[in-house]
Structures are given as structure tokens and as C-alpha cells.
N, C-alpha and C. Protein backbone atom coordinates (compact mmCIF):
# COMPACT_ATOMS: atom_id res chain seq x y z
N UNK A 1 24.10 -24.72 5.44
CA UNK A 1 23.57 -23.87 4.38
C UNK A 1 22.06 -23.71 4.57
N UNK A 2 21.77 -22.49 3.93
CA UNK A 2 20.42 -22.34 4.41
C UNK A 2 19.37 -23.25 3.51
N UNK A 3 19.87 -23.98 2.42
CA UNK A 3 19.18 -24.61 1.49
C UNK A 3 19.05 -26.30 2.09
N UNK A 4 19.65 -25.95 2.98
CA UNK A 4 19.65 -27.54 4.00
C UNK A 4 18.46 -27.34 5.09
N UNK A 5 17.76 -26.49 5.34
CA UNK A 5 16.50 -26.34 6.02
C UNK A 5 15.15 -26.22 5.55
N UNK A 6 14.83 -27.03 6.64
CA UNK A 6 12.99 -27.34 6.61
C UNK A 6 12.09 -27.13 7.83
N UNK A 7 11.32 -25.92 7.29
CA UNK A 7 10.25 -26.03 8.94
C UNK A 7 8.72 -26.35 7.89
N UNK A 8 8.35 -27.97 8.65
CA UNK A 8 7.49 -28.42 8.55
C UNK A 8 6.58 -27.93 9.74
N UNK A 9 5.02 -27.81 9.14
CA UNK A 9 4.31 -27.36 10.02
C UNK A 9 3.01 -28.46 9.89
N UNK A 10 2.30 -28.20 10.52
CA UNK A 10 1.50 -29.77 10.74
C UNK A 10 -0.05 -29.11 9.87
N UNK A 11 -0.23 -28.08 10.77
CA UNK A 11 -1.37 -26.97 9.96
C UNK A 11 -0.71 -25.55 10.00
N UNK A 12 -0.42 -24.95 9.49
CA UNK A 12 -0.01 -23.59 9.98
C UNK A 12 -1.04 -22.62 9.89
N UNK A 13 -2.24 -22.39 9.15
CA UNK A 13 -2.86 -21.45 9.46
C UNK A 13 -2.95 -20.34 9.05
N UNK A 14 -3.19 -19.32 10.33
CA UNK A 14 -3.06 -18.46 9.84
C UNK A 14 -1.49 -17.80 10.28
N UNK A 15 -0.62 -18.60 11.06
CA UNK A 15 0.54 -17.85 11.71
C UNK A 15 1.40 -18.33 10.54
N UNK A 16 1.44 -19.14 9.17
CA UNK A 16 1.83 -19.36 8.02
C UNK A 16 2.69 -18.07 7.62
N UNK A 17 1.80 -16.97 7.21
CA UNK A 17 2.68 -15.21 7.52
C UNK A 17 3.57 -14.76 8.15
N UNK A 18 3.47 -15.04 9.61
CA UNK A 18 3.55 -14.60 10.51
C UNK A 18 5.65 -15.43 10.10
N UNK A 19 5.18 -16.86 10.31
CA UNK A 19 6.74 -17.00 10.26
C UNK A 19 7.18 -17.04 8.30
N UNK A 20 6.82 -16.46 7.65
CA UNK A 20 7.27 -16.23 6.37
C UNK A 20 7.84 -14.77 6.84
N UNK A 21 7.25 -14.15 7.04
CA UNK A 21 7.39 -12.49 7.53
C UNK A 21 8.99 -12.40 8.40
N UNK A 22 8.82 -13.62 9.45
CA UNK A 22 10.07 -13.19 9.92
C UNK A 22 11.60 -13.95 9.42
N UNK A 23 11.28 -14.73 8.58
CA UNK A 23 12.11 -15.18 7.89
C UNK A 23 13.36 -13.97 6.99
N UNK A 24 11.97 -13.76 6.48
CA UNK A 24 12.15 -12.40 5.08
C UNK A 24 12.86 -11.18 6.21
N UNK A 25 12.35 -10.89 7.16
CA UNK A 25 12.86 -9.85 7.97
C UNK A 25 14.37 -10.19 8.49
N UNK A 26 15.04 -11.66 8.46
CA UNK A 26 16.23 -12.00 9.11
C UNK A 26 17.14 -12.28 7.67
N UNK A 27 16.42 -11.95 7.07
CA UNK A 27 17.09 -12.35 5.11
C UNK A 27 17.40 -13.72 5.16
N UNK A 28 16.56 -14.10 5.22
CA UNK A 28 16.97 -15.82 5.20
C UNK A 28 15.51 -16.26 3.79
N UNK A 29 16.26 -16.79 2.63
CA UNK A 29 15.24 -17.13 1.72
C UNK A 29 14.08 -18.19 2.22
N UNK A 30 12.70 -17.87 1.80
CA UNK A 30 11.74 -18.52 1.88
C UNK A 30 10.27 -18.78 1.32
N UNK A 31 10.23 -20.30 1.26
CA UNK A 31 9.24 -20.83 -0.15
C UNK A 31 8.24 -21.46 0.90
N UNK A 32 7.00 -20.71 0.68
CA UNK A 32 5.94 -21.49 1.61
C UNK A 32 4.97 -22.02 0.70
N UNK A 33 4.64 -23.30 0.98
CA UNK A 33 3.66 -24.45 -0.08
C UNK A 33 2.31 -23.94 0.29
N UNK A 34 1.85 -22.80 0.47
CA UNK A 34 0.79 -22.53 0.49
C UNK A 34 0.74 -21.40 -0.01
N UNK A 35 -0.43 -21.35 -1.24
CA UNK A 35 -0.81 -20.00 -2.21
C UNK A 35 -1.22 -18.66 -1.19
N UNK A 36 -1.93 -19.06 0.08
CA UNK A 36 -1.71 -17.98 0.66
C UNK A 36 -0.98 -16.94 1.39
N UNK A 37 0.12 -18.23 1.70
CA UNK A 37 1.22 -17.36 2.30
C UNK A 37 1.91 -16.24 1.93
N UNK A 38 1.51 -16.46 0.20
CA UNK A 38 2.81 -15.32 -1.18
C UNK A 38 2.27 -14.00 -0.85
N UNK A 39 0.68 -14.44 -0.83
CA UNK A 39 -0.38 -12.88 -0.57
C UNK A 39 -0.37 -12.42 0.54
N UNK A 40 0.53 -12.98 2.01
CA UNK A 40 0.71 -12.49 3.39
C UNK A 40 1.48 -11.78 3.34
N UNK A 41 2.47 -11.62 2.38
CA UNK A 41 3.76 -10.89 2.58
C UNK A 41 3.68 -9.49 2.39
N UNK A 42 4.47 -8.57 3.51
CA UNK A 42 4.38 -7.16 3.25
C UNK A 42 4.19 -6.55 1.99
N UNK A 43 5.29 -7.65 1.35
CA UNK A 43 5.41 -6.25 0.08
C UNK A 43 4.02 -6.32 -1.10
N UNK A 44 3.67 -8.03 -0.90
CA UNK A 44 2.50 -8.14 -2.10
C UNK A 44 1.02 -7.45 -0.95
N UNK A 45 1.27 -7.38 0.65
CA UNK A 45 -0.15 -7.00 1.07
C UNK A 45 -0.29 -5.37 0.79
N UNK A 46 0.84 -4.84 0.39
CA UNK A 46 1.14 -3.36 0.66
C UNK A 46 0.42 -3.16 -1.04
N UNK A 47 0.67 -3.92 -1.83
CA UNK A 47 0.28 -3.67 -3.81
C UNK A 47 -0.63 -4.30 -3.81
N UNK A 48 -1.43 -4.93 -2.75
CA UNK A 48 -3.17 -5.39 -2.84
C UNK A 48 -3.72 -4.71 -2.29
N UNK A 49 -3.24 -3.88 -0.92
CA UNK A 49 -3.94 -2.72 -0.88
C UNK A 49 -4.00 -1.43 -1.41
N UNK A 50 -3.01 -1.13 -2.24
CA UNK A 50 -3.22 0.25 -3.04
C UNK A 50 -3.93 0.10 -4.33
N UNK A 51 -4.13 -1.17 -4.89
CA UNK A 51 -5.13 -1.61 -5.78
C UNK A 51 -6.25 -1.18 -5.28
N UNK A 52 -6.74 -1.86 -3.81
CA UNK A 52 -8.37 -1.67 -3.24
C UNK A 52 -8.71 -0.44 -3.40
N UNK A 53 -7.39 0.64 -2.49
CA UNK A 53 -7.56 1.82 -2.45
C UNK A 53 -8.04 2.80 -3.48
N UNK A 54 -7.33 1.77 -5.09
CA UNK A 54 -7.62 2.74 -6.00
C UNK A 54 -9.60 2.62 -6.13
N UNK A 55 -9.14 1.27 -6.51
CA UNK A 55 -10.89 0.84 -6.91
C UNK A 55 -12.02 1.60 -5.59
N UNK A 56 -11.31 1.62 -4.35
CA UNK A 56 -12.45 2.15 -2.89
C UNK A 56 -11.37 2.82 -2.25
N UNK A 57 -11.30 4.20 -2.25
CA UNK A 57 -10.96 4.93 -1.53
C UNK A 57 -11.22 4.70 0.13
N UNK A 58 -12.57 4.39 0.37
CA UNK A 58 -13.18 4.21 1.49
C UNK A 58 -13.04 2.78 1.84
N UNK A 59 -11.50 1.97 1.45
CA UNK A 59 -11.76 1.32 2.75
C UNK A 59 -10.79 1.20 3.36
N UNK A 60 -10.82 2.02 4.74
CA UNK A 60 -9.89 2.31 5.58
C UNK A 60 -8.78 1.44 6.10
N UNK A 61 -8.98 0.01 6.13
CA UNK A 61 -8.12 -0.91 6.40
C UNK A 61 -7.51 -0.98 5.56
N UNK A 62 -7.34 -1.09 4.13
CA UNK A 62 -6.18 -1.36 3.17
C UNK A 62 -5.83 0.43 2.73
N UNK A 63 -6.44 1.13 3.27
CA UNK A 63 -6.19 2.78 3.11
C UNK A 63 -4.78 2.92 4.47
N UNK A 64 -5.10 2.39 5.44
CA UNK A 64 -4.29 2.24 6.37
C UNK A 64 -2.88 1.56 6.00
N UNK A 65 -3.14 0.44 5.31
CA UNK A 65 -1.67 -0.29 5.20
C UNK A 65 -1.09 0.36 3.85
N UNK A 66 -1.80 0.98 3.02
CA UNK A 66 -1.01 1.99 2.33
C UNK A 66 -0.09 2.88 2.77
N UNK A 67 -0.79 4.07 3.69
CA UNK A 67 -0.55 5.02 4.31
C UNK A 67 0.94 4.90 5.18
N UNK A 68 0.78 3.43 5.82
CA UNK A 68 1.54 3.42 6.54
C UNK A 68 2.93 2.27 6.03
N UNK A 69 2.99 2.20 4.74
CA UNK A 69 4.00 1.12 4.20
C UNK A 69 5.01 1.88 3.68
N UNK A 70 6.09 1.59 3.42
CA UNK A 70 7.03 1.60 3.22
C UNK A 70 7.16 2.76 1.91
N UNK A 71 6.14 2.99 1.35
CA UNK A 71 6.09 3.61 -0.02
C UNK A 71 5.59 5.66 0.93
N UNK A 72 4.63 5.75 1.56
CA UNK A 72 4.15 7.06 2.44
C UNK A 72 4.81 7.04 3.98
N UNK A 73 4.83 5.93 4.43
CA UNK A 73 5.46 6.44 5.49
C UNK A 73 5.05 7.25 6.89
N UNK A 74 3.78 6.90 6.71
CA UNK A 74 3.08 7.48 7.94
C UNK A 74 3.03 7.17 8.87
N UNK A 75 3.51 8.08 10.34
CA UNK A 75 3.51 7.78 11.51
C UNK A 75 2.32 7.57 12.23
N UNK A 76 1.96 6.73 13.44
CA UNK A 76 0.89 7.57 14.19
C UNK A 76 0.55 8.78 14.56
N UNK A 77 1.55 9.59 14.62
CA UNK A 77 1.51 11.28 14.98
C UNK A 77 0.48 11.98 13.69
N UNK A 78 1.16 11.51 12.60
CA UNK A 78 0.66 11.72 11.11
C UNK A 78 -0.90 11.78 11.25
N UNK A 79 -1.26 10.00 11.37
CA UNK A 79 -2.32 9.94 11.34
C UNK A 79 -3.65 10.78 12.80
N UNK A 80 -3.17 10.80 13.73
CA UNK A 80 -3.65 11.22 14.89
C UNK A 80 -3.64 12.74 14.42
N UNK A 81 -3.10 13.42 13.92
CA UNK A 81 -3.13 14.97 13.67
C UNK A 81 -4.22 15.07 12.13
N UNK A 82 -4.21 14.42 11.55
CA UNK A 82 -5.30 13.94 10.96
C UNK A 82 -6.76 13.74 11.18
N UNK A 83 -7.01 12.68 11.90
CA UNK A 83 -7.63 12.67 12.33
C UNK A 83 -8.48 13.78 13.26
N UNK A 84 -7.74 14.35 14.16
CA UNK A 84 -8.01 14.96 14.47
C UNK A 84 -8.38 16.42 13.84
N UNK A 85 -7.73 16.67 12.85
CA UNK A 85 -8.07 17.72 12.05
C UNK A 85 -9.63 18.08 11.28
N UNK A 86 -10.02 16.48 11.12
CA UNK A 86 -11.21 16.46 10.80
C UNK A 86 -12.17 15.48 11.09
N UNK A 87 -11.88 15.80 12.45
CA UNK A 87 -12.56 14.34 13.54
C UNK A 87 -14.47 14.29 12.62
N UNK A 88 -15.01 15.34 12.23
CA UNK A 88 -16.44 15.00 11.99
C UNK A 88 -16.42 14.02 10.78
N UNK A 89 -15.38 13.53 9.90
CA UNK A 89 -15.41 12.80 8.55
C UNK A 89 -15.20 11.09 9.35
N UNK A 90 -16.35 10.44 8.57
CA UNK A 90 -16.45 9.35 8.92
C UNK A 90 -15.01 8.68 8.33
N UNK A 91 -14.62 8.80 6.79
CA UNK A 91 -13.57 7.66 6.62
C UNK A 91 -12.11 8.20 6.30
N UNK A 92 -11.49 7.43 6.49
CA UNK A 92 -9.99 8.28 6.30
C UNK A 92 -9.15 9.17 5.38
N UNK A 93 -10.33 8.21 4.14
CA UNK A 93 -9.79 9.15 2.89
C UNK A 93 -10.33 10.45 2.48
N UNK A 94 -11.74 10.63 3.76
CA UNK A 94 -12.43 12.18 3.85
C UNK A 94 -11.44 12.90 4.37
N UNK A 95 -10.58 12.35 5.64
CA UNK A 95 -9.70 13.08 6.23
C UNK A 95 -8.71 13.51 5.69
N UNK A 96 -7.85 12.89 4.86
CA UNK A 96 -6.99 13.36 4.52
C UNK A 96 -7.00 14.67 3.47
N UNK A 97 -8.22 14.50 2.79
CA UNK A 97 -8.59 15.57 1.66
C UNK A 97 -8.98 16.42 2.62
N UNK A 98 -9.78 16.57 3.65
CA UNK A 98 -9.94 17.50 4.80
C UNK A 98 -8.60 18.16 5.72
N UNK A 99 -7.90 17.59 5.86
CA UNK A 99 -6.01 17.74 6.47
C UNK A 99 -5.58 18.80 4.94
N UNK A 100 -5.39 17.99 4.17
CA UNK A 100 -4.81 18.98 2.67
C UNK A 100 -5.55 20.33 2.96
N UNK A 101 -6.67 19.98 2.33
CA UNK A 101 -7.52 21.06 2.51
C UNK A 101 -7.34 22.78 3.24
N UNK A 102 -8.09 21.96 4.90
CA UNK A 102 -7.53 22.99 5.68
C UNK A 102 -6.32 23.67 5.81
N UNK A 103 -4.90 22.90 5.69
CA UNK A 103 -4.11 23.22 5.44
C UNK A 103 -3.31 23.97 4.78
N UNK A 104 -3.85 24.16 3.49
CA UNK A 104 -3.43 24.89 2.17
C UNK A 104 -3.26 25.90 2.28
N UNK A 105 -4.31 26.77 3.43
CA UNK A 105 -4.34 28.45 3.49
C UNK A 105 -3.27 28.65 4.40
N UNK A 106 -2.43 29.52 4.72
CA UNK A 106 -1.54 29.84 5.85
C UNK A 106 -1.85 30.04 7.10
N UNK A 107 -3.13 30.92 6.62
CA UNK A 107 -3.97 31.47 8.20
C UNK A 107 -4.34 30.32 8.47
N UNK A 108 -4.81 29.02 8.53
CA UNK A 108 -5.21 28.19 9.08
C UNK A 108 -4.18 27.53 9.33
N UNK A 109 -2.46 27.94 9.09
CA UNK A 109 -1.93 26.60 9.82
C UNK A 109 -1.38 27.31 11.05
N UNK A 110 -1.54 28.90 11.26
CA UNK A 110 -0.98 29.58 12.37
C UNK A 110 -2.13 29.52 13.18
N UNK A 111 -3.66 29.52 12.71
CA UNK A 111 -4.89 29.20 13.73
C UNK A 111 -4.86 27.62 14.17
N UNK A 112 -4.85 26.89 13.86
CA UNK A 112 -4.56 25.60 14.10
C UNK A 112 -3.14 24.95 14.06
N UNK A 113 -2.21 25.68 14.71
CA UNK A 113 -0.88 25.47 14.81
C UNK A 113 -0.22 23.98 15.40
N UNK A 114 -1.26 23.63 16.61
CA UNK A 114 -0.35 22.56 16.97
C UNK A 114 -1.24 20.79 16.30
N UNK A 115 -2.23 21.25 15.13
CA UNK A 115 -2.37 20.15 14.29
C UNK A 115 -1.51 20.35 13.33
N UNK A 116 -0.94 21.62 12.72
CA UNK A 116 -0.12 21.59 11.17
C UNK A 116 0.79 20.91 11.38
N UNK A 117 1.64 20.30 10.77
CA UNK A 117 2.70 19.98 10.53
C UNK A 117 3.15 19.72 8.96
N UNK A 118 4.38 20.51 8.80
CA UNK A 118 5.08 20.54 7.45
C UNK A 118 5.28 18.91 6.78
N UNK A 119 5.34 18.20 7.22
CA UNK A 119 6.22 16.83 7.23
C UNK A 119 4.23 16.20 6.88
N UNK A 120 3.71 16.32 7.95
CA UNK A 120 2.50 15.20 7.81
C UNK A 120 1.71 15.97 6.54
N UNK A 121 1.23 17.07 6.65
CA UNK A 121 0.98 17.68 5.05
C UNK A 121 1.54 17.53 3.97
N UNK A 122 3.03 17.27 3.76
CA UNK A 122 3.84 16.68 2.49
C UNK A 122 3.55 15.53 2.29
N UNK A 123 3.34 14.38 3.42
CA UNK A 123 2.75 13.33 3.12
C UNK A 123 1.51 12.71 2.62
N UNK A 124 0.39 13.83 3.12
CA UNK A 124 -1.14 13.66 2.61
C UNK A 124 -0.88 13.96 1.33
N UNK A 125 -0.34 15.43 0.59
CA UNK A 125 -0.58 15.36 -0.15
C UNK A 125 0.36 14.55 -1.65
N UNK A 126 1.53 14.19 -0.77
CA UNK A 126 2.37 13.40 -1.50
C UNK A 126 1.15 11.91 -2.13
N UNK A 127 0.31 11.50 -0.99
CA UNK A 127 -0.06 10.36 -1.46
C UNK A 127 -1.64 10.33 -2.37
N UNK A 128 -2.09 12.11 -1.94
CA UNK A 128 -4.03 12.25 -2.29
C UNK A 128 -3.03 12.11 -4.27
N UNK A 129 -2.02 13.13 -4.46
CA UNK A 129 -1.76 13.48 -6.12
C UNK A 129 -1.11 12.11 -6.61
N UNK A 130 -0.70 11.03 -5.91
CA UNK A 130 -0.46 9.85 -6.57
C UNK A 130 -1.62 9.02 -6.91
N UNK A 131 -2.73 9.27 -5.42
CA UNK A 131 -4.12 8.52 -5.71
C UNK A 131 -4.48 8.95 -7.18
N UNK A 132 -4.52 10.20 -6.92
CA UNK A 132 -5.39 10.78 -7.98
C UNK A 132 -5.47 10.67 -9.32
N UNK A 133 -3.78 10.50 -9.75
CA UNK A 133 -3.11 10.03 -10.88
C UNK A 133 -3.83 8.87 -11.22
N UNK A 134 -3.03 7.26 -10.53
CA UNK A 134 -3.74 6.33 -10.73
C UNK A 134 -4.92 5.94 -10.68
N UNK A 135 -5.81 6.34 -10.14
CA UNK A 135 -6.89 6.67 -10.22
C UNK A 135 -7.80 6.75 -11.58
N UNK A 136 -7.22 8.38 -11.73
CA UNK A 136 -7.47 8.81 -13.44
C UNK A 136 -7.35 7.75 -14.26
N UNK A 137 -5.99 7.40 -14.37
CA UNK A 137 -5.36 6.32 -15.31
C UNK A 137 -6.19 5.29 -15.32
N UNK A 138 -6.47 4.57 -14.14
CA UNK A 138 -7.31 3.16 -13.32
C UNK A 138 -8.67 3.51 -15.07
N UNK A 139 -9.05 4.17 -15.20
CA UNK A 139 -10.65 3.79 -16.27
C UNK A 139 -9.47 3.17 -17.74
N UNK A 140 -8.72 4.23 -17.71
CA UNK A 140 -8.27 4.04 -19.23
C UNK A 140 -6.78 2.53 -19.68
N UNK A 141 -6.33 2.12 -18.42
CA UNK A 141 -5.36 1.33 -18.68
C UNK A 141 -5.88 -0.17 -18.20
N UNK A 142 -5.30 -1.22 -18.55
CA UNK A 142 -5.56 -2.79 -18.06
C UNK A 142 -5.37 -2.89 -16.56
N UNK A 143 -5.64 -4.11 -15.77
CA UNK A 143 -5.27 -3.96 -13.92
C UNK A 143 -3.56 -4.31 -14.16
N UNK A 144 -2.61 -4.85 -15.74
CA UNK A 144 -1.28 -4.73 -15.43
C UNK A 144 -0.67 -3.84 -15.62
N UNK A 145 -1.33 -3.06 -16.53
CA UNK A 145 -0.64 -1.38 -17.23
C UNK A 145 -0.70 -0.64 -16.11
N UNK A 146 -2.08 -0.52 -15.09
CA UNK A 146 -2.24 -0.11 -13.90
C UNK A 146 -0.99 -0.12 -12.96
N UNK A 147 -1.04 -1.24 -12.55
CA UNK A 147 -0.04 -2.19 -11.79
C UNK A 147 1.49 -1.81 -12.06
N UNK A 148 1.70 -1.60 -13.41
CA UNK A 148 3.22 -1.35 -14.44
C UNK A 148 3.38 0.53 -13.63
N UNK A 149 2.14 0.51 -13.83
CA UNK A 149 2.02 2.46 -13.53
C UNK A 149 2.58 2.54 -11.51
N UNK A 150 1.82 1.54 -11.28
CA UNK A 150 1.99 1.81 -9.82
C UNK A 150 3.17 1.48 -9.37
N UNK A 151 4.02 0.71 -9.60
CA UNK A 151 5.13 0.72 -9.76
C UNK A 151 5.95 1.82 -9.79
N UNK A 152 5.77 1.95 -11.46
CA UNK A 152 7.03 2.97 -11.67
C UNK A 152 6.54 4.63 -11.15
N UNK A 153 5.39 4.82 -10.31
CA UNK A 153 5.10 6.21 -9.77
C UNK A 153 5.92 5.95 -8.67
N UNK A 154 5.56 4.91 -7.64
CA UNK A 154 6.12 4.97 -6.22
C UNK A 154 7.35 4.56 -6.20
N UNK A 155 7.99 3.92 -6.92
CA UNK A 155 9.72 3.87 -7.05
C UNK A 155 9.39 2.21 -5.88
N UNK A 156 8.05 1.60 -5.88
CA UNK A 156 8.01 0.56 -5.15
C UNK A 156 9.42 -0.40 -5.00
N UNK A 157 9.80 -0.68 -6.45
CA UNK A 157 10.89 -2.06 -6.73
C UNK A 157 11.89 -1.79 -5.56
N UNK A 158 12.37 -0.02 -6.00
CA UNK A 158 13.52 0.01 -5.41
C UNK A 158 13.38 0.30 -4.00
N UNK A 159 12.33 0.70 -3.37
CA UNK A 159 12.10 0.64 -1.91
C UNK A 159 11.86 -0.85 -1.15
N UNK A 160 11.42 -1.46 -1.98
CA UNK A 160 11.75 -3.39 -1.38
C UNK A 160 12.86 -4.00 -1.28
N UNK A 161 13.79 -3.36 -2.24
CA UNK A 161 15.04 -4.08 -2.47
C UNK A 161 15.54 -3.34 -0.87
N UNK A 162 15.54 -2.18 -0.36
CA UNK A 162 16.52 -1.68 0.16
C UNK A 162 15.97 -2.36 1.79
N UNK A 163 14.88 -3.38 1.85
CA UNK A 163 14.29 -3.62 3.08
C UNK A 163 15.12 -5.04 3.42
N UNK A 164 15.28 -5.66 4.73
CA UNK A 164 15.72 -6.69 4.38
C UNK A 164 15.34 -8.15 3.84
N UNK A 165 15.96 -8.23 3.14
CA UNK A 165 15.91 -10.01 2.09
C UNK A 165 15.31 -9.24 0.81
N UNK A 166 15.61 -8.12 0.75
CA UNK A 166 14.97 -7.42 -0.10
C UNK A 166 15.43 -8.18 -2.10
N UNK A 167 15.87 -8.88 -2.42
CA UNK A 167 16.25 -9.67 -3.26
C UNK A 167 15.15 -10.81 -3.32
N UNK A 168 14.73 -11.51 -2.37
CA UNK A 168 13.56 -12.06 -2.81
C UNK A 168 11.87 -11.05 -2.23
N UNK A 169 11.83 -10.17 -1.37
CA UNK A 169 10.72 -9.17 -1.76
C UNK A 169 11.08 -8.89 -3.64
N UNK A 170 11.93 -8.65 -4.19
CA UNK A 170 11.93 -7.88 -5.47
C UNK A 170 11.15 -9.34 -6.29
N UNK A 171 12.10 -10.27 -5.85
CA UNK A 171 11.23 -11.83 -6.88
C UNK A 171 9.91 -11.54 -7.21
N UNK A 172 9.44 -11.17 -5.20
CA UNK A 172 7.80 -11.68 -5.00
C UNK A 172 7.08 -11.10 -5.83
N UNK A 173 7.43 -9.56 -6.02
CA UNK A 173 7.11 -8.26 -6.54
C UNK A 173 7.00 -8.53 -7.81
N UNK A 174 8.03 -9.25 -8.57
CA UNK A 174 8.30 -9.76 -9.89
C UNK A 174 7.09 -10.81 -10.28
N UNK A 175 6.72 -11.91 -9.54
CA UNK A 175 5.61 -12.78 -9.65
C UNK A 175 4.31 -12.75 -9.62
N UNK A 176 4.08 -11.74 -8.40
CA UNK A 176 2.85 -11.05 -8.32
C UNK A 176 2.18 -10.07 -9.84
N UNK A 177 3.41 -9.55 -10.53
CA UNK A 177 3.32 -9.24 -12.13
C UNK A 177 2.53 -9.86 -12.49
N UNK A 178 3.50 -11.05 -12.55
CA UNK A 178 3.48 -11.89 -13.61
C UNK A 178 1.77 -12.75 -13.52
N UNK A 179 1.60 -12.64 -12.35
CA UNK A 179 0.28 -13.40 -11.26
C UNK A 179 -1.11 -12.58 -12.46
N UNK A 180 -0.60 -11.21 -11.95
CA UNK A 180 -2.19 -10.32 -12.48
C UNK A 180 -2.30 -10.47 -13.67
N UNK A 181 -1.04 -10.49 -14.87
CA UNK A 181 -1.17 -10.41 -16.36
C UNK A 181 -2.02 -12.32 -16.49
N UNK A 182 -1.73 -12.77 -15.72
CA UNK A 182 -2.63 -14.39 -16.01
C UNK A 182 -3.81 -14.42 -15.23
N UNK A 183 -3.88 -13.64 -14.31
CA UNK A 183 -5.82 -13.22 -14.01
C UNK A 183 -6.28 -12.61 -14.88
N UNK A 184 -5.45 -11.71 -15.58
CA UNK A 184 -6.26 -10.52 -16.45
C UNK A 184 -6.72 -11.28 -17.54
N UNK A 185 -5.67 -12.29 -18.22
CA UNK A 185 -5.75 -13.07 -19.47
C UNK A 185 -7.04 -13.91 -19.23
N UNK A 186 -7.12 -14.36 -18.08
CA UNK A 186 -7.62 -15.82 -18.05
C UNK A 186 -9.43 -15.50 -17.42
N UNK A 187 -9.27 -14.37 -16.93
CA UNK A 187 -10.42 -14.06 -16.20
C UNK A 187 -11.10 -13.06 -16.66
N UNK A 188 -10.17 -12.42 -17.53
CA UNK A 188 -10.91 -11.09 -18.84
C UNK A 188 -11.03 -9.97 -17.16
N UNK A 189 -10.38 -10.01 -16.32
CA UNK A 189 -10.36 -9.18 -15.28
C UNK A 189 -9.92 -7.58 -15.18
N UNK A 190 -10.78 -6.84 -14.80
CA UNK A 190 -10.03 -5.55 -14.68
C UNK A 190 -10.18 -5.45 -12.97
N UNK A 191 -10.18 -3.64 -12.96
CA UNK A 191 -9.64 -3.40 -11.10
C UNK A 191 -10.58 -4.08 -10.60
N UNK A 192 -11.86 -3.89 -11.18
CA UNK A 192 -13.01 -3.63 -10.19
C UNK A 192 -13.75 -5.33 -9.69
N UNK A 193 -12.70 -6.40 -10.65
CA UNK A 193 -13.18 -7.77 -10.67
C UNK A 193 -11.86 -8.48 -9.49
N UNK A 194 -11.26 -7.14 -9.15
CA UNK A 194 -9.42 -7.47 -8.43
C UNK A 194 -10.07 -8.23 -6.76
């Protein structure tokens, strides 16, 4: 039974993730004694970075693991046609409002034909009008009402469940809740203290 196993590690580090990650990926349940390990996991690194994102648009590394998680879905092709669309913008989230942008007019997707794509444009702007939402919301709601919001926009719960071990991703998802409403309480915390 799987409740009959133990991997003791002497220090684990930083590869602590690394084998939590593939645990969760083989659906095999798993409890790591270290507070950092809970925050390694896809599904809670994927809802700490769309937090950052809200509070800093501009920072491309947790703009990246948004973009590309399970919730948008972005390929490299995605991002590379992007990029390239508006190679002079220093950060990613210039680009993508630059990709929408250009895009919008027709004549520019038959002049710039082999950057358009139907599919990577549904995606920019699938994710700039969700930013934008939470965003808005982000001044007027708490970081859990936030959090409650981000949720139920991206249909997150039910896209974890369908990944595998997706039954304890939904737990983690469930705790991590429960995590921010006792920072918020305890630390009088909003986004910008996240």
C-alpha cells in the first residue's frame, strides 16, 4: 500500500519539488515535512504567480508560468510569434498588449501574415481581459475575495482535478485558501504585502 512508504531524505533542498512533482505526476499521494515544498508545487506555483502578475504585470518570470500553465496554455510558437511581433517592447506584458493590438485590424493580420495566428491571438487576449478583470477587482476586494475571484474566473479547481493525482492538487488548492485567509487575518495583508 502506498501508505506503507517512506522516502527519507537526509537534506533535500532544493530537489525537495522536484521529487514531490513527480510523485503527484505518477498519482501517488504525497506529504512533504517541509513548508516549502507545498509552495513548489505546480498548481500552488501557477496561483502565486498570477497573484504577482496581478500586483506586477512586469514580471516576466511569474508572467511566464502563468502564460504557460495549465489555465492559458501557451506554446512556444505562441510566445515566439509574440515576441516577435513586438520585438522593440522590453517586457512581456508590453508584448502581448502589442500582439492584441496589432492584431485587431484585419489589414495587419494579412500584412503580417506569417506572425498572426487565430489560436495565439485568442489566447493573448483570452488572458490580457482576465488580467484586466482581476486586476480592476485586485483595489476593491481582500487578497481571499481576490483569490475566491481567481478561481472561479479560470475554472482553476476543475482544470487541477483533471491533471494527474489531481484529487490531492484540488486538497493543495483547498489549503493554500485556507493559507491566505490566515495571512490576511494575522498579517492585516493585502496583494501588495503577498
Amino acid at each position: 500500500s502506498v501508505d506503507d512508504i517512506a522516502v527519507l531524505m537526509r537534506s533535500p533542498g532544493n530537489a525537495l519539488p522536484t521529487y514531490v512533482e513527480a510523485f503527484l505526476r505518477w498519482g501517488i499521494p504525497v506529504l512533504a515535512e517541509e513548508s516549502k515544498a507545498y509552495f513548489m508545487t505546480s498548481e500552488i506555483r501557477t496561483l502565486t504567480d498570477f497573484l504577482k502578475v496581478i500586483d506586477n504585470p512586469r514580471d516576466d518570470v511569474a508572467l511566464l508560468g502563468v502564460l504557460c500553465s495549465v489555465i492559458f496554455e501557451f506554446a512556444p510558437e505562441d510566445l515566439a510569434r509574440i515576441r516577435a511581433t513586438a520585438e522593440k517592447e522590453e517586457f512581456l506584458f508590453d508584448a502581448l498588449n502589442c500582439y492584441r493590438e496589432s492584431f485587431s485590424q484585419p489589414e495587419m493580420r494579412t500584412e503580417r501574415a506569417i506572425l498572426f495566428s487565430k489560436e495565439t491571438w485568442a489566447k493573448v487576449d483570452s488572458f490580457l481581459t482576465e488580467f484586466r478583470q482581476l486586476k480592476d477587482e485586485s483595489y476593491l476586494l481582500t487578497l481571499s475575495q481576490l483569490f475566491d475571484r481567481l478561481l472561479e474566473r479560470t475554472g482553476y479547481p476543475v482544470l487541477v482535478a483533471g491533471l494527474p493525482n489531481g484529487k490531492q492538487r484540488g486538497i493543495n488548492v483547498r489549503a493554500f485558501q485556507e493559507q491566505l485567509v490566515l495571512w490576511e487575518n494575522q498579517e492585516n495583508g493585502g496583494l501588495i504585502h503577498f
